[in-house]
Amino acid sequence: MLKEVLLGVLTGAVALTIGILLGHFAIDKGSSVPDWVRDASRDVDESIIEKFLAELDTNQLRENLRELTKVPHMATTPGDEATVDFMLKRWQDPNTGLDSAWRENYKVYLSFPNKTSPNKVSVGKTGYLFTAREREKVYKPDQEDPEVVQPYAAYSPAGNVKGKLVYANQGKMSDYELLNRTLDLTGTIAITRYGGEGRSKKFRSLTRSSWYTSFIALNAINAAKFGIVGVLVYTEPYDMNDGLVSESETYPHSWYLPPSGVERGSYNIDFGDLLTPYLAAKDDTYRIPKEDITGIPPIPAQPIGFEDAERLICELDGDDAPNEWQGSLNCTYKLGGPGFKSTSTFNNSNVHLDIYNTERLEYSANVMGIIRGSVEPDRYVIYGNHRDSWVHGAIDPSSGTAVMLEITRVLGKMVKEGKWRPRRSIIFGSWGAEEFGLIGSAEYTEEYFSKLSERTVAYINVDISVFANATLRASASPAAQSVIFTASKQVKAPGTTTTVYENWKQYSNRTSPNYGIIPNVGFLTGAGSDYAAFMHYLGITSMDISYFYDRSKTRARIYPAYHTAYDTFDYASTYIDPGFTSHQAVARTAGNVLLRLADSLLLPFNCSDYAESLDQYLGQAVTAFEEKLAAKGISMEPLKKAVQLFRDTAAKLDRLIRDSDLAKETPLKVRQMNDQLMLLDRAFLDPLAFPEQYGFRHVIWASRSSSVPTFPGLADAVEKAESTGLKEDWDQAHKHISIVTQAIAGAAHTLDDVI
Amino acid sequence: MLKEVLLGVLTGAVALTIGILLGHFAIDKGSSVPDWVRDASRDVDESIIEKFLAELDTNQLRENLRELTKVPHMATTPGDEATVDFMLKRWQDPNTGLDSAWRENYKVYLSFPNKTSPNKVSVGKTGYLFTAREREKVYKPDQEDPEVVQPYAAYSPAGNVKGKLVYANQGKMSDYELLNRTLDLTGTIAITRYGGEGRSKKFRSLTRSSWYTSFIALNAINAAKFGIVGVLVYTEPYDMNDGLVSESETYPHSWYLPPSGVERGSYNIDFGDLLTPYLAAKDDTYRIPKEDITGIPPIPAQPIGFEDAERLICELDGDDAPNEWQGSLNCTYKLGGPGFKSTSTFNNSNVHLDIYNTERLEYSANVMGIIRGSVEPDRYVIYGNHRDSWVHGAIDPSSGTAVMLEITRVLGKMVKEGKWRPRRSIIFGSWGAEEFGLIGSAEYTEEYFSKLSERTVAYINVDISVFANATLRASASPAAQSVIFTASKQVKAPGTTTTVYENWKQYSNRTSPNYGIIPNVGFLTGAGSDYAAFMHYLGITSMDISYFYDRSKTRARIYPAYHTAYDTFDYASTYIDPGFTSHQAVARTAGNVLLRLADSLLLPFNCSDYAESLDQYLGQAVTAFEEKLAAKGISMEPLKKAVQLFRDTAAKLDRLIRDSDLAKETPLKVRQMNDQLMLLDRAFLDPLAFPEQYGFRHVIWASRSSSVPTFPGLADAVEKAESTGLKEDWDQAHKHISIVTQAIAGAAHTLDDVI
């Protein structure tokens, strides 16, 4: 029996062991390990990113652009409506669309030329001596479209004015002051060239910080102060065409602007609907009286091409203009008698401006689309671009919209196939009426202010996606620098054997105290595109991404067809990005950033990079202002201490993140750190810091007129105090030190231990 | 062998089963079920609440009060420093203290009388005819303390003025206008009585909404408009003593104010440090020039007791004052000749005001203490009260501080013994310099604006904890009504056989559309205590809790020793709450609210209760304004729709909460709903809605001067438009409809599905 007993025991022991193993490993403990435990700690999936990058297709990008640019689609026109329908069709596609998509209308104040009474620029009574072109010359069928809007300056008032002509360079205060020394400007008409400070909205890296058309609205505002009654603005070929002026050297023979090309623009300083500041422009919203609008030209203004400008400038009498006022037109630029020289057929004649612009309330649509987040649906990554153009807008903005549509196609497909859903929600915005002053995006942020402020992780703006084929270009809150770098390292630069990151570093770099030589990410200090309301009004970490020039190859201040009837599919596909590989590189880089922001367990923001930027600003401020302030008894020590505190708490949060095993942490701990990172830019908001400047609440990145690249409130206040010497103006400088000190220290407190 | 085999199989089967069971149940799966899964879903523990309620002790409350009121402790005096040390000692106690405690200093602008040159009110040259008392009469040793500050009006300017006396009732604009019809007020001195609108800071339920001393600062501001050169303010026994005036009927024989008692006060309209609006008052913070301070008296003002007031008023010449201007002093009140009657020894004499107040920058301390949260340390429940008094301040504010200290003793003990730690962090604040204008709490919210805005769940204010023994009294954001009800149902009302809730409902109730008859929770529309900066500036769901009168038993506008040298431990323990049972009831109710806010899995806020309040405001606005607005072409429909949307989304969130099994949900889902509830009040902030009113950003609960209990911006705008009839003022009414509509719709969007 011993053997039997042994056998039984053995059998039993084996069975027991098997049973224990089965019980432990094979039978799920059911509800004791909820599914969400795994979901909550899931990080970004690199294989999804690879798949996404691979699927972004140049042919799709080309066809998107072709479709978007079939007709002119200025805000609220039938062409714009057609793009609304197209976006909705794409985003509601059952196989490649988003979870849902819809339109949102705002009733906004726009300015248009009068179709039956076109604006007129002429010399001599009834213009028999000379009349400027009312349309740009036709080289391709696109220019023949009856919907091509006559070149005009939006928000320039209607009016019939005349006067002797003077040449006023870029229409800066200093330009008019110089003229005023020798000439009586009262009753004159000024001809000026586009350019100068803040000269073009898409060209931030080489311009000082200001609203994209503020220069040009300021031009007319400045002019009126000298008694000037009307302003002409032309595109100087020296600035835009590398000096080329002949038809044979310009589009359709090259990317340069033809002599008849005219740059349209919105001549207003404030962004958002002008009648409903801080309020979303709904049907019954209170609207300020039109007379109360500030920041638009008080006198008529009109843009013209350089062909017409040459006729006027080269006939001018008077002294030679200064060297730096000269340009590429075929004569020596003179200041004007005022008026034309005695040998000219225009002698003694006035220039007449007959402007018939009318303002109207129109419904402008944003098209919105979403992909719901799986784990944190209440966290939003917003990706947007405007949809409206001045004419066909192939580059501005359709190159960006083509990229957005290709990104949504690939993501939508993965969602519809059940292969992927982001951790956080993604919101896509196709904004309306940007060209008139970032209106659609501004109204959206006003209407959903609280919801967006509480929940938005980041805003990615891709407006003009491809200016040219040389290199990536990005401007961003410093918090986002690292994720842009990560993304750009994973994308091949078209036409090279290297990455977008390495290529970028060759074209534009700086030496970082933390990292050494890195690509230069610009600051979002202006209001050049729809990121403005997100960055400046809501304090959301924002970025603006595009492909850009080799600055050593051209002096053009922007791609030359900008805002003209030549910005067409033909132009874009012939001269800007024939293979659509730069479009693809931008789609890959911006889309990669989007995926990382949406899917990372921990938000890929870096607060020590922010500290580095604050340090840089502090250094500039100390160098430029400390001595002057000390002479007035104003100390910069509190500001230095605040920056130091920010640096220290940023390093502390960095360490906490580094020392955490996030995948094993409670999701609430990760959320806590994510909230600290998400809300970092929000902590710099102060709605009372710049009470006069619409929408600018971020005390670090607000618009600045001083040339010192540092804290804007401080820089502008010191500049003013120096010029007036008044005690009360030095007081304002002190006040701005306190404001920025409190903002930086307040932000530092949010990075510190949470309690 | 069959048997053996069978035996073996059987043995094996049994062993296998045992093994499976062992493996499944007995062996922990280790890291696969992290501890935090249970922690994250833990709800409030009712047994902890019971234990907490049981331990709150009347003897401890009494001894706290005795210690706190040993000496006068006006802000920044040695007595105040002693209370700082006392708070720190208690909060740093190793057995009953908090996790940590510290002090935070601000350098603030205060106003004091001059010890060597006391303020003087007199009649006749050198005052030989009459001089008002410089100190209150001594009945107990407390009044003999050399640190008892001379009665004065803080922020009244120094100055030596004289003039004929007039009696101006409460110093309202309408009072001065009435006088001005028959008298030339230029160069006169006005004697006025405390009271009128916004007459006392602690007495909100019967007053209209305004800053606690705005009436009294406005009094002097109004007076100056009529050429009046100085203002006296006295306490009318009709208003405060139920008409009693004799020493034998007043303290120390009853709770009523003795004839020599003088109510001190801060005569400023704005809260927070007056020199550093919106900026924390640190050493180097920019300070506005003193001349730029607004909202303080332009002419000298001084408070006096009714004993002295009687000497002056009863000698006045002139017409009888209107019936409603009469009081309980022993004569018919006349308006003044101006000046005294011919039969008076004062005949032809001027009243002289010699005021020597000086303003100084002093360091004022907040004492801060924290208990770290275990699960969501980045969520704060803040509980606070001010520490400074005018004299001994037994009721104001030490009755509240005694309650706070008893709450922290019981909680601290549980924490130190390892028996409890809250889910969320708790912050205790003992604010400095409240009596001068809520300064300590306001500076704190300015310094930590972002951190507090992002993370604070609620603010609980218990200032004067016991006005009297009759009933609970609470004012709160509607979101907090339900948790106050829950807490008050668990506490026995002292001296009754019922609960605090039921007792309250008997004294003060209303009929709710949702619940029927419920206790009446007031709105926090004013700035009566330190909740102001939290509710109005930060938009944090706030509440103010105390025990209160039976209004049918007294007309006293507040407890009669308010702000006098008689507000002592003797007074409080003899006449206000001898058994300290009302203190205990408040500690239990407010402490219970605190624990529920800190420990509940889901925040105990109710957004449908908020909808009910908005509905109530809407109803009032429609009744009062719709017709008038329609006559001007202004529609209220958008506002109606916004309130409807809020109601609908609130109901939706309620359903979502009801239908969720929170304990089984992912912590991120619960956090999402908690964030929606936490941030609800924040969504009503608009820093540009009331640009002239410091600190008021909450568009629903901001201060209002109109008598219509509804949306303050709209009510005040309509009132102004009606009085001026100007188009631009009706425009402002329209604008305020748009502002409040956008705020309510914006808040509704935050309650809706998160994406």
Short mmCIF file of N, CA, C and O in Angstrom, two decimals, chain B residues 468-553:
data_model
loop_
_atom_site.label_atom_id
_atom_site.label_comp_id
_atom_site.label_asym_id
_atom_site.label_seq_id
_atom_site.Cartn_x
_atom_site.Cartn_y
_atom_site.Cartn_z
N ALA B 468 -25.27 85.54 17.60
CA ALA B 468 -26.29 85.25 18.62
C ALA B 468 -26.62 83.77 18.54
O ALA B 468 -26.04 83.05 17.71
N ASN B 469 -27.55 83.33 19.40
CA ASN B 469 -27.75 81.89 19.59
C ASN B 469 -28.94 81.27 18.88
O ASN B 469 -29.30 80.14 19.18
N ALA B 470 -29.58 82.01 18.00
CA ALA B 470 -30.86 81.51 17.51
C ALA B 470 -30.76 80.48 16.39
O ALA B 470 -31.39 79.43 16.47
N THR B 471 -29.96 80.76 15.39
CA THR B 471 -30.07 79.94 14.17
C THR B 471 -28.81 80.02 13.33
O THR B 471 -28.07 81.00 13.39
N LEU B 472 -28.61 79.00 12.52
CA LEU B 472 -27.53 79.08 11.54
C LEU B 472 -27.88 80.14 10.51
O LEU B 472 -29.04 80.43 10.26
N ARG B 473 -26.83 80.70 9.94
CA ARG B 473 -26.98 81.65 8.85
C ARG B 473 -25.85 81.37 7.89
O ARG B 473 -24.70 81.20 8.31
N ALA B 474 -26.15 81.27 6.60
CA ALA B 474 -25.11 80.99 5.62
C ALA B 474 -25.37 81.76 4.36
O ALA B 474 -26.51 81.93 3.93
N SER B 475 -24.31 82.28 3.79
CA SER B 475 -24.36 82.84 2.45
C SER B 475 -23.35 82.05 1.63
O SER B 475 -22.30 81.69 2.16
N ALA B 476 -23.67 81.79 0.38
CA ALA B 476 -22.81 80.90 -0.39
C ALA B 476 -23.10 80.98 -1.87
O ALA B 476 -24.16 81.44 -2.28
N SER B 477 -22.14 80.55 -2.65
CA SER B 477 -22.43 80.25 -4.04
C SER B 477 -23.48 79.14 -4.05
O SER B 477 -23.41 78.21 -3.24
N PRO B 478 -24.47 79.22 -4.96
CA PRO B 478 -25.52 78.20 -4.96
C PRO B 478 -24.98 76.77 -5.09
O PRO B 478 -25.62 75.82 -4.64
N ALA B 479 -23.81 76.62 -5.69
CA ALA B 479 -23.24 75.28 -5.85
C ALA B 479 -23.04 74.60 -4.51
O ALA B 479 -23.07 73.38 -4.40
N ALA B 480 -22.83 75.41 -3.45
CA ALA B 480 -22.50 74.86 -2.13
C ALA B 480 -23.71 74.66 -1.23
O ALA B 480 -23.57 74.15 -0.11
N GLN B 481 -24.88 75.05 -1.69
CA GLN B 481 -26.06 74.94 -0.84
C GLN B 481 -26.23 73.52 -0.30
O GLN B 481 -26.46 73.30 0.89
N SER B 482 -26.12 72.54 -1.18
CA SER B 482 -26.45 71.17 -0.78
C SER B 482 -25.51 70.63 0.29
O SER B 482 -25.94 69.92 1.20
N VAL B 483 -24.21 70.96 0.20
CA VAL B 483 -23.30 70.41 1.21
C VAL B 483 -23.51 71.10 2.55
O VAL B 483 -23.37 70.46 3.61
N ILE B 484 -23.93 72.35 2.53
CA ILE B 484 -24.25 73.02 3.80
C ILE B 484 -25.49 72.38 4.42
O ILE B 484 -25.55 72.15 5.63
N PHE B 485 -26.45 72.05 3.58
CA PHE B 485 -27.65 71.37 4.08
C PHE B 485 -27.28 70.01 4.68
O PHE B 485 -27.70 69.65 5.77
N THR B 486 -26.51 69.23 3.93
CA THR B 486 -26.11 67.90 4.42
C THR B 486 -25.44 68.01 5.78
O THR B 486 -25.76 67.27 6.72
N ALA B 487 -24.50 68.95 5.87
CA ALA B 487 -23.75 69.10 7.12
C ALA B 487 -24.67 69.54 8.26
O ALA B 487 -24.59 69.01 9.38
N SER B 488 -25.55 70.49 7.98
CA SER B 488 -26.37 71.06 9.06
C SER B 488 -27.43 70.06 9.53
O SER B 488 -27.96 70.19 10.63
N LYS B 489 -27.74 69.07 8.71
CA LYS B 489 -28.69 68.04 9.14
C LYS B 489 -28.06 67.06 10.13
O LYS B 489 -28.76 66.32 10.81
N GLN B 490 -26.74 67.07 10.20
CA GLN B 490 -26.05 66.13 11.09
C GLN B 490 -25.67 66.76 12.43
O GLN B 490 -24.97 66.14 13.22
N VAL B 491 -26.06 68.00 12.64
CA VAL B 491 -25.66 68.70 13.86
C VAL B 491 -26.91 69.09 14.64
O VAL B 491 -27.89 69.58 14.07
N LYS B 492 -26.86 68.86 15.94
CA LYS B 492 -27.97 69.23 16.80
C LYS B 492 -27.92 70.73 17.07
O LYS B 492 -26.85 71.29 17.32
N ALA B 493 -29.07 71.37 16.98
CA ALA B 493 -29.10 72.81 17.26
C ALA B 493 -29.11 73.03 18.76
O ALA B 493 -29.95 72.46 19.46
N PRO B 494 -28.20 73.84 19.29
CA PRO B 494 -28.13 74.04 20.73
C PRO B 494 -29.45 74.60 21.27
O PRO B 494 -30.08 75.43 20.63
N GLY B 495 -29.85 74.11 22.43
CA GLY B 495 -31.06 74.59 23.06
C GLY B 495 -32.34 74.12 22.42
O GLY B 495 -33.42 74.65 22.68
N THR B 496 -32.22 73.15 21.52
CA THR B 496 -33.43 72.63 20.86
C THR B 496 -33.36 71.11 20.87
O THR B 496 -32.36 70.53 21.29
N THR B 497 -34.43 70.51 20.37
CA THR B 497 -34.41 69.05 20.23
C THR B 497 -34.30 68.67 18.76
O THR B 497 -34.53 67.53 18.37
N THR B 498 -33.94 69.65 17.95
CA THR B 498 -33.93 69.38 16.52
C THR B 498 -32.53 69.64 15.93
O THR B 498 -31.59 69.95 16.65
N THR B 499 -32.42 69.51 14.63
CA THR B 499 -31.13 69.72 13.98
C THR B 499 -30.93 71.19 13.64
O THR B 499 -31.89 71.97 13.59
N VAL B 500 -29.68 71.53 13.40
CA VAL B 500 -29.37 72.88 12.94
C VAL B 500 -30.16 73.19 11.67
O VAL B 500 -30.69 74.30 11.50
N TYR B 501 -30.29 72.21 10.80
CA TYR B 501 -31.01 72.40 9.54
C TYR B 501 -32.48 72.75 9.79
O TYR B 501 -33.01 73.73 9.27
N GLU B 502 -33.16 71.93 10.60
CA GLU B 502 -34.59 72.15 10.84
C GLU B 502 -34.82 73.47 11.58
O GLU B 502 -35.76 74.21 11.28
N ASN B 503 -33.95 73.74 12.54
CA ASN B 503 -34.05 74.98 13.29
C ASN B 503 -33.88 76.19 12.36
O ASN B 503 -34.64 77.17 12.41
N TRP B 504 -32.92 76.10 11.51
CA TRP B 504 -32.63 77.16 10.52
C TRP B 504 -33.86 77.39 9.63
O TRP B 504 -34.25 78.53 9.35
N LYS B 505 -34.41 76.29 9.16
CA LYS B 505 -35.57 76.38 8.26
C LYS B 505 -36.72 77.13 8.93
O LYS B 505 -37.48 77.83 8.25
N GLN B 506 -36.82 77.00 10.27
CA GLN B 506 -37.89 77.72 10.96
C GLN B 506 -37.62 79.23 10.96
O GLN B 506 -38.55 80.02 10.87
N TYR B 507 -36.37 79.61 11.08
CA TYR B 507 -36.05 81.04 11.21
C TYR B 507 -35.97 81.75 9.86
O TYR B 507 -36.27 82.94 9.76
N SER B 508 -35.50 81.05 8.86
CA SER B 508 -35.27 81.73 7.58
C SER B 508 -35.43 80.71 6.47
O SER B 508 -34.64 79.77 6.37
N ASN B 509 -36.46 80.87 5.66
CA ASN B 509 -36.66 79.86 4.62
C ASN B 509 -37.17 80.50 3.35
O ASN B 509 -37.49 81.68 3.30
N ARG B 510 -37.19 79.69 2.34
CA ARG B 510 -37.76 80.12 1.06
C ARG B 510 -38.35 78.90 0.39
O ARG B 510 -38.06 77.76 0.78
N THR B 511 -39.16 79.14 -0.63
CA THR B 511 -39.73 78.02 -1.37
C THR B 511 -38.93 77.83 -2.65
O THR B 511 -38.88 78.71 -3.50
N SER B 512 -38.30 76.69 -2.74
CA SER B 512 -37.50 76.38 -3.92
C SER B 512 -38.34 75.61 -4.92
O SER B 512 -39.08 74.70 -4.53
N PRO B 513 -38.25 75.96 -6.21
CA PRO B 513 -38.99 75.18 -7.23
C PRO B 513 -38.58 73.71 -7.20
O PRO B 513 -39.39 72.84 -7.47
N ASN B 514 -37.33 73.43 -6.85
CA ASN B 514 -36.86 72.04 -6.88
C ASN B 514 -37.17 71.27 -5.61
O ASN B 514 -37.39 70.06 -5.65
N TYR B 515 -37.14 71.96 -4.45
CA TYR B 515 -37.18 71.22 -3.18
C TYR B 515 -38.35 71.60 -2.29
O TYR B 515 -38.52 70.99 -1.23
N GLY B 516 -39.11 72.61 -2.60
CA GLY B 516 -40.12 73.09 -1.67
C GLY B 516 -39.47 74.00 -0.63
O GLY B 516 -38.52 74.72 -0.95
N ILE B 517 -39.98 73.96 0.60
CA ILE B 517 -39.47 74.88 1.63
C ILE B 517 -38.11 74.40 2.14
O ILE B 517 -37.97 73.26 2.61
N ILE B 518 -37.13 75.27 2.04
CA ILE B 518 -35.77 74.97 2.51
C ILE B 518 -35.21 76.20 3.20
O ILE B 518 -35.70 77.31 3.00
N PRO B 519 -34.17 76.03 4.03
CA PRO B 519 -33.54 77.20 4.63
C PRO B 519 -33.03 78.14 3.55
O PRO B 519 -32.66 77.71 2.45
N ASN B 520 -33.03 79.41 3.88
CA ASN B 520 -32.61 80.40 2.91
C ASN B 520 -31.09 80.62 3.00
O ASN B 520 -30.60 81.11 4.01
N VAL B 521 -30.40 80.25 1.94
CA VAL B 521 -28.97 80.52 1.86
C VAL B 521 -28.80 81.83 1.11
O VAL B 521 -29.31 81.97 -0.01
N GLY B 522 -28.14 82.78 1.71
CA GLY B 522 -27.97 84.08 1.06
C GLY B 522 -26.97 84.02 -0.08
O GLY B 522 -26.19 83.07 -0.21
N PHE B 523 -26.99 85.03 -0.93
CA PHE B 523 -25.99 85.14 -2.00
C PHE B 523 -24.80 85.94 -1.48
O PHE B 523 -24.97 86.84 -0.65
N LEU B 524 -23.63 85.62 -1.99
CA LEU B 524 -22.42 86.34 -1.55
C LEU B 524 -22.17 87.54 -2.46
O LEU B 524 -21.17 87.62 -3.16
N THR B 525 -23.12 88.47 -2.46
CA THR B 525 -23.04 89.57 -3.42
C THR B 525 -22.20 90.74 -2.93
O THR B 525 -21.97 91.67 -3.68
N GLY B 526 -21.76 90.70 -1.71
CA GLY B 526 -21.01 91.85 -1.21
C GLY B 526 -19.56 91.50 -0.95
O GLY B 526 -19.02 90.56 -1.51
N ALA B 527 -18.95 92.33 -0.12
CA ALA B 527 -17.55 92.09 0.23
C ALA B 527 -17.42 92.26 1.74
O ALA B 527 -16.56 92.94 2.24
N GLY B 528 -18.32 91.60 2.46
CA GLY B 528 -18.42 91.80 3.89
C GLY B 528 -17.31 91.17 4.69
O GLY B 528 -17.07 91.56 5.82
N SER B 529 -16.63 90.21 4.13
CA SER B 529 -15.53 89.58 4.87
C SER B 529 -14.57 88.95 3.86
O SER B 529 -14.68 89.17 2.66
N ASP B 530 -13.65 88.14 4.37
CA ASP B 530 -12.55 87.68 3.52
C ASP B 530 -12.93 86.74 2.39
O ASP B 530 -12.08 86.39 1.58
N TYR B 531 -14.19 86.33 2.32
CA TYR B 531 -14.59 85.54 1.15
C TYR B 531 -14.52 86.36 -0.13
O TYR B 531 -14.51 85.82 -1.24
N ALA B 532 -14.51 87.70 0.01
CA ALA B 532 -14.66 88.56 -1.17
C ALA B 532 -13.63 88.25 -2.25
O ALA B 532 -13.97 88.05 -3.42
N ALA B 533 -12.35 88.21 -1.88
CA ALA B 533 -11.32 87.98 -2.89
C ALA B 533 -11.47 86.59 -3.51
O ALA B 533 -11.22 86.40 -4.70
N PHE B 534 -11.88 85.62 -2.70
CA PHE B 534 -12.04 84.26 -3.24
C PHE B 534 -13.23 84.16 -4.19
O PHE B 534 -13.12 83.62 -5.28
N MET B 535 -14.35 84.70 -3.76
CA MET B 535 -15.57 84.61 -4.57
C MET B 535 -15.50 85.52 -5.79
O MET B 535 -15.77 85.09 -6.90
N HIS B 536 -15.14 86.78 -5.55
CA HIS B 536 -15.29 87.77 -6.61
C HIS B 536 -14.06 87.93 -7.49
O HIS B 536 -14.17 88.23 -8.67
N TYR B 537 -12.89 87.75 -6.90
CA TYR B 537 -11.66 87.96 -7.67
C TYR B 537 -11.20 86.66 -8.32
O TYR B 537 -10.80 86.63 -9.48
N LEU B 538 -11.28 85.57 -7.55
CA LEU B 538 -10.82 84.28 -8.08
C LEU B 538 -11.94 83.42 -8.64
O LEU B 538 -11.67 82.44 -9.34
N GLY B 539 -13.20 83.72 -8.32
CA GLY B 539 -14.29 82.88 -8.79
C GLY B 539 -14.29 81.50 -8.16
O GLY B 539 -14.61 80.51 -8.81
N ILE B 540 -13.93 81.45 -6.90
CA ILE B 540 -13.92 80.18 -6.18
C ILE B 540 -15.23 80.05 -5.40
O ILE B 540 -15.66 80.99 -4.74
N THR B 541 -15.83 78.88 -5.50
CA THR B 541 -17.07 78.61 -4.79
C THR B 541 -16.84 78.85 -3.29
O THR B 541 -16.01 78.16 -2.68
N SER B 542 -17.55 79.81 -2.73
CA SER B 542 -17.26 80.25 -1.37
C SER B 542 -18.51 80.22 -0.52
O SER B 542 -19.63 80.19 -1.03
N MET B 543 -18.28 80.24 0.79
CA MET B 543 -19.41 80.32 1.72
C MET B 543 -18.98 81.01 2.99
O MET B 543 -17.80 81.05 3.34
N ASP B 544 -19.97 81.58 3.67
CA ASP B 544 -19.74 82.33 4.89
C ASP B 544 -20.77 81.82 5.89
O ASP B 544 -21.98 81.86 5.62
N ILE B 545 -20.29 81.31 7.04
CA ILE B 545 -21.17 80.57 7.95
C ILE B 545 -21.08 81.16 9.36
O ILE B 545 -19.99 81.47 9.84
N SER B 546 -22.23 81.28 10.03
CA SER B 546 -22.25 81.80 11.41
C SER B 546 -23.54 81.38 12.10
O SER B 546 -24.42 80.80 11.48
N TYR B 547 -23.60 81.70 13.40
CA TYR B 547 -24.86 81.56 14.13
C TYR B 547 -25.40 82.95 14.37
O TYR B 547 -24.64 83.91 14.57
N PHE B 548 -26.73 83.08 14.36
CA PHE B 548 -27.33 84.40 14.17
C PHE B 548 -28.54 84.63 15.07
O PHE B 548 -28.96 83.77 15.83
N TYR B 549 -29.12 85.83 14.91
CA TYR B 549 -30.25 86.25 15.73
C TYR B 549 -31.56 85.62 15.38
O TYR B 549 -31.79 85.19 14.27
N ASP B 550 -32.43 85.79 16.33
CA ASP B 550 -33.87 85.76 16.07
C ASP B 550 -34.27 87.20 15.76
O ASP B 550 -34.33 88.05 16.64
N ARG B 551 -34.51 87.47 14.51
CA ARG B 551 -34.77 88.85 14.10
C ARG B 551 -36.03 89.42 14.72
O ARG B 551 -36.23 90.64 14.74
N SER B 552 -36.90 88.56 15.21
CA SER B 552 -38.13 89.09 15.81
C SER B 552 -37.87 89.64 17.21
O SER B 552 -38.71 90.31 17.78
N LYS B 553 -36.70 89.37 17.75
CA LYS B 553 -36.43 89.76 19.13
C LYS B 553 -35.65 91.07 19.26
O LYS B 553 -35.55 91.62 20.34
#
